CSV table of C-alpha atoms in Angstrom, one decimal:
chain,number,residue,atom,x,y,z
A,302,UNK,CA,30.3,10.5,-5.0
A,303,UNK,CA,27.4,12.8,-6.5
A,304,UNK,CA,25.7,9.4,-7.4
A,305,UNK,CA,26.1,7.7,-4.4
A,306,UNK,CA,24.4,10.7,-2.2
A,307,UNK,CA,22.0,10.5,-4.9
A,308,UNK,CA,21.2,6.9,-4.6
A,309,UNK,CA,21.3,6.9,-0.9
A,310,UNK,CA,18.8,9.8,-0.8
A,311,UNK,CA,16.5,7.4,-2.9
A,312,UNK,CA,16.7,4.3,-1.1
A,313,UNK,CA,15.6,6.2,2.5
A,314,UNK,CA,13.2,7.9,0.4
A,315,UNK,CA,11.7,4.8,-0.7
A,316,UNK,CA,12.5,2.9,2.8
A,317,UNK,CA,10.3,5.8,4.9
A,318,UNK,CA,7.6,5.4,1.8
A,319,UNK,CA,7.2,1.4,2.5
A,320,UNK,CA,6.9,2.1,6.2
A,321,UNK,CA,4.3,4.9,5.7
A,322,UNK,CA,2.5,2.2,3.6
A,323,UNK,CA,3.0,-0.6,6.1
A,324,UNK,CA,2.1,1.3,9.2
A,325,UNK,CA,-1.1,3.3,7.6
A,326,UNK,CA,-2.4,0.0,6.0
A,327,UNK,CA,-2.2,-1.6,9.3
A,328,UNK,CA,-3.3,0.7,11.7
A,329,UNK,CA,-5.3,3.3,10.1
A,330,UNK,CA,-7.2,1.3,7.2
A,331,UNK,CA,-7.3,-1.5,9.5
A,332,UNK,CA,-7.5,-0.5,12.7
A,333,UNK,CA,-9.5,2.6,12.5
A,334,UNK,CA,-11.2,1.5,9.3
A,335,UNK,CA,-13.0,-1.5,11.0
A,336,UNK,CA,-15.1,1.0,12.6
A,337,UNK,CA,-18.2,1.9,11.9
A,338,UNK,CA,-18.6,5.4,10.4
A,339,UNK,CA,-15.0,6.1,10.1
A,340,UNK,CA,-13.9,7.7,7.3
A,341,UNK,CA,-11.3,5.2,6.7
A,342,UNK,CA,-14.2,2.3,6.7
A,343,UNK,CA,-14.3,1.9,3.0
A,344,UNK,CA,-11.4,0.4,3.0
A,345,UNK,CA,-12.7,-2.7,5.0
A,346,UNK,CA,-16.5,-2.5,4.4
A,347,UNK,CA,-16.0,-1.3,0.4
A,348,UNK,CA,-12.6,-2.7,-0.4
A,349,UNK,CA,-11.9,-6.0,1.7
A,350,UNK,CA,-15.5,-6.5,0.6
A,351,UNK,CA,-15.6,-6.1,-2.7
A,352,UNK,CA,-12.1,-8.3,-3.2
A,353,UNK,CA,-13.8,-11.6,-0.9
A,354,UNK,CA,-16.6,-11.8,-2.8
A,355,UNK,CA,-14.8,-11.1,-7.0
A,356,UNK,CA,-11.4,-13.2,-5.7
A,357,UNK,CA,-9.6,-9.7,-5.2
A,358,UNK,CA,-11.2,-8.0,-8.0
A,359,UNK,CA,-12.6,-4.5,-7.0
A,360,UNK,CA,-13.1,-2.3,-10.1
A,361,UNK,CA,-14.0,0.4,-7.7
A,362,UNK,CA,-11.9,3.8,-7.7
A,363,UNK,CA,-12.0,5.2,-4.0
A,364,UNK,CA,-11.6,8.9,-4.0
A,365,UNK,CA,-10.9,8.7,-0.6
A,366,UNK,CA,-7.4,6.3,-1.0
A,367,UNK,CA,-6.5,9.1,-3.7
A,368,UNK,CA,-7.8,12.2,-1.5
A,369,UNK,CA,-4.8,11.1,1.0
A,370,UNK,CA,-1.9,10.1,-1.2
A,371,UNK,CA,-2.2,13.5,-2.9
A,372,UNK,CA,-2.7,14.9,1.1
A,373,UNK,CA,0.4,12.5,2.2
A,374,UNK,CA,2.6,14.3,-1.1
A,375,UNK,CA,1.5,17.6,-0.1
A,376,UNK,CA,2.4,17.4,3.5
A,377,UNK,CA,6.0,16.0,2.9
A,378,UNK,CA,6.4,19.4,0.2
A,379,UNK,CA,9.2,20.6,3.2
A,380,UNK,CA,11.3,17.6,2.0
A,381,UNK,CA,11.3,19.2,-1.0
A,382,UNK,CA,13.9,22.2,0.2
A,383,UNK,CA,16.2,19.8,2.1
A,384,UNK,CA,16.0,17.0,-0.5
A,385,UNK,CA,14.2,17.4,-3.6
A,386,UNK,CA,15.4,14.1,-4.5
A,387,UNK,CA,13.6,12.2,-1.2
A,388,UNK,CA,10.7,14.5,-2.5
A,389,UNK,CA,10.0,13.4,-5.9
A,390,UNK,CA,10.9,9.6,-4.9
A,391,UNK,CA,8.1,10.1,-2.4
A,392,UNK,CA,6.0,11.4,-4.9
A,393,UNK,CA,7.3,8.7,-7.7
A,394,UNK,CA,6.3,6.1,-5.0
A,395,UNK,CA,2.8,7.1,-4.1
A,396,UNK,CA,2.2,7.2,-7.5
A,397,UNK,CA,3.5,3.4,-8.4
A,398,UNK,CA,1.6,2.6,-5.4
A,399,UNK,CA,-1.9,3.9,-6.4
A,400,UNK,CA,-1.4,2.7,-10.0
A,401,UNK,CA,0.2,-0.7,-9.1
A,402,UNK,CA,-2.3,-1.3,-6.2
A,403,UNK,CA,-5.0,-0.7,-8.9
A,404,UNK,CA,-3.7,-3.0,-11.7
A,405,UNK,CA,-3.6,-6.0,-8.8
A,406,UNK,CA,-7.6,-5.3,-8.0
A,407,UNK,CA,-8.5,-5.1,-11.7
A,408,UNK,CA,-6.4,-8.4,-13.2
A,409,UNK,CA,-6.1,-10.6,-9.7
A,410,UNK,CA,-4.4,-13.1,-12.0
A,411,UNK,CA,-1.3,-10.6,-12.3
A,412,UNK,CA,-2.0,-9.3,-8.5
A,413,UNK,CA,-1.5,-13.3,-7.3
A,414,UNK,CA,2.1,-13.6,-9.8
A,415,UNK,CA,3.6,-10.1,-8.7
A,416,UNK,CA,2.3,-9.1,-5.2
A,417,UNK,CA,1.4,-12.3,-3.6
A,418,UNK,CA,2.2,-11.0,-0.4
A,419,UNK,CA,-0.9,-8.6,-1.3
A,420,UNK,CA,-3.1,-11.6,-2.5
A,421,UNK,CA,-2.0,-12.9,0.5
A,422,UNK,CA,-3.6,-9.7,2.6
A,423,UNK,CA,-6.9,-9.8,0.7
A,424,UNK,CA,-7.7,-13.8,-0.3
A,425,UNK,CA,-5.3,-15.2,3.0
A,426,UNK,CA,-7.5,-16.2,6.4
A,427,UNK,CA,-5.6,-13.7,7.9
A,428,UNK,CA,-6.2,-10.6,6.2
A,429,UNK,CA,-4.5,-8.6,9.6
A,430,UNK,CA,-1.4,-9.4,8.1
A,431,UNK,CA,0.4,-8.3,5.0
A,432,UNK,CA,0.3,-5.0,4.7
A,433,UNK,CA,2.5,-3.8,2.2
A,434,UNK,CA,1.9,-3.3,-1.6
A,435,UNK,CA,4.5,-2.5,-3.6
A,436,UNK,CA,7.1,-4.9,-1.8
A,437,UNK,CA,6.6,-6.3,1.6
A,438,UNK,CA,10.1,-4.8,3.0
A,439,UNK,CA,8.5,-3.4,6.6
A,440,UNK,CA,6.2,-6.8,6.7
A,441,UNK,CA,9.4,-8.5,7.4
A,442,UNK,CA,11.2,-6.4,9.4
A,443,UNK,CA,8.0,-6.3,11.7
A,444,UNK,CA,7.3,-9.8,10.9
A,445,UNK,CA,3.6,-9.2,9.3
A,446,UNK,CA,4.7,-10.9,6.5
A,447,UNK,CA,2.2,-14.4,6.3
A,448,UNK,CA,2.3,-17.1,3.3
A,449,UNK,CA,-0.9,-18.5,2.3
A,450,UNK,CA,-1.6,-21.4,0.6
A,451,UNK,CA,-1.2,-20.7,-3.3
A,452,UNK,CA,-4.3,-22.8,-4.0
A,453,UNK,CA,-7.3,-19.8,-2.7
């Protein structure tokens, strides 16, 4: 039984991670981001930029998207004394995230094969959509989840 409150522990960890994904992407890179002199607008005026005109390459490391996973880890530390397990699959997770979000900007080819619902987000017409990275769990429970034609 051990395992299983083990397990269990993981999976919500990992659940509340793709929702924190999900819901930032969407309305604070997005939403907030589109703005003008936000400090959130590299993501659209850098990022989205930078992958329309390379095909979703961006070679580009943004301090910034770093800067707040390593603030996101810190501020979930409390976890850490109720559930150290949640807290290191939070961390494990922000980590895969940053690193796997990466390797899809740098090789596009492997981006398009395993996270074409991310190719989607960047190379679709409707780049409001898709906001997961790692696995687009919360873009279909909130229904954000959009196929694109394969041939872009």
């Amino acid at each position: 039984t051990d395992c299983m409150i083990v397990l269990l522990q993981v999976v919500l960890a990992i659940i509340l991670a793709n929702f924190y994904e999900w819901w930032a992407h969407k309305n604070i890179l997005h939403l907030i981001g589109k703005t003008k002199n936000s400090f959130w607008s590299f993501h659209w005026s850098d990022h989205h930029k930078a992958c329309n005109q390379n095909h979703n390459r961006d070679d580009k490391v943004y301090v910034k998207e770093i800067l707040v996973l390593i603030l996101a880890v810190a501020a979930h530390f409390p976890v850490y004394w109720l559930s150290p397990v949640c807290f290191f699959t939070l961390v494990v997770y922000a980590v895969a995230y940053y690193f796997v979000h990466r390797k899809a900007h740098k090789n596009p080819t492997w981006g398009k094969k395993y996270l074409k619902w991310h190719y989607d987000h960047h190379m679709g017409k409707d780049q409001d959509a898709n906001w997961c990275i790692l696995f687009p769990f919360f873009d279909y429970v909130m229904c954000t989840r959009v196929e694109c034609n394969s041939d872009y």
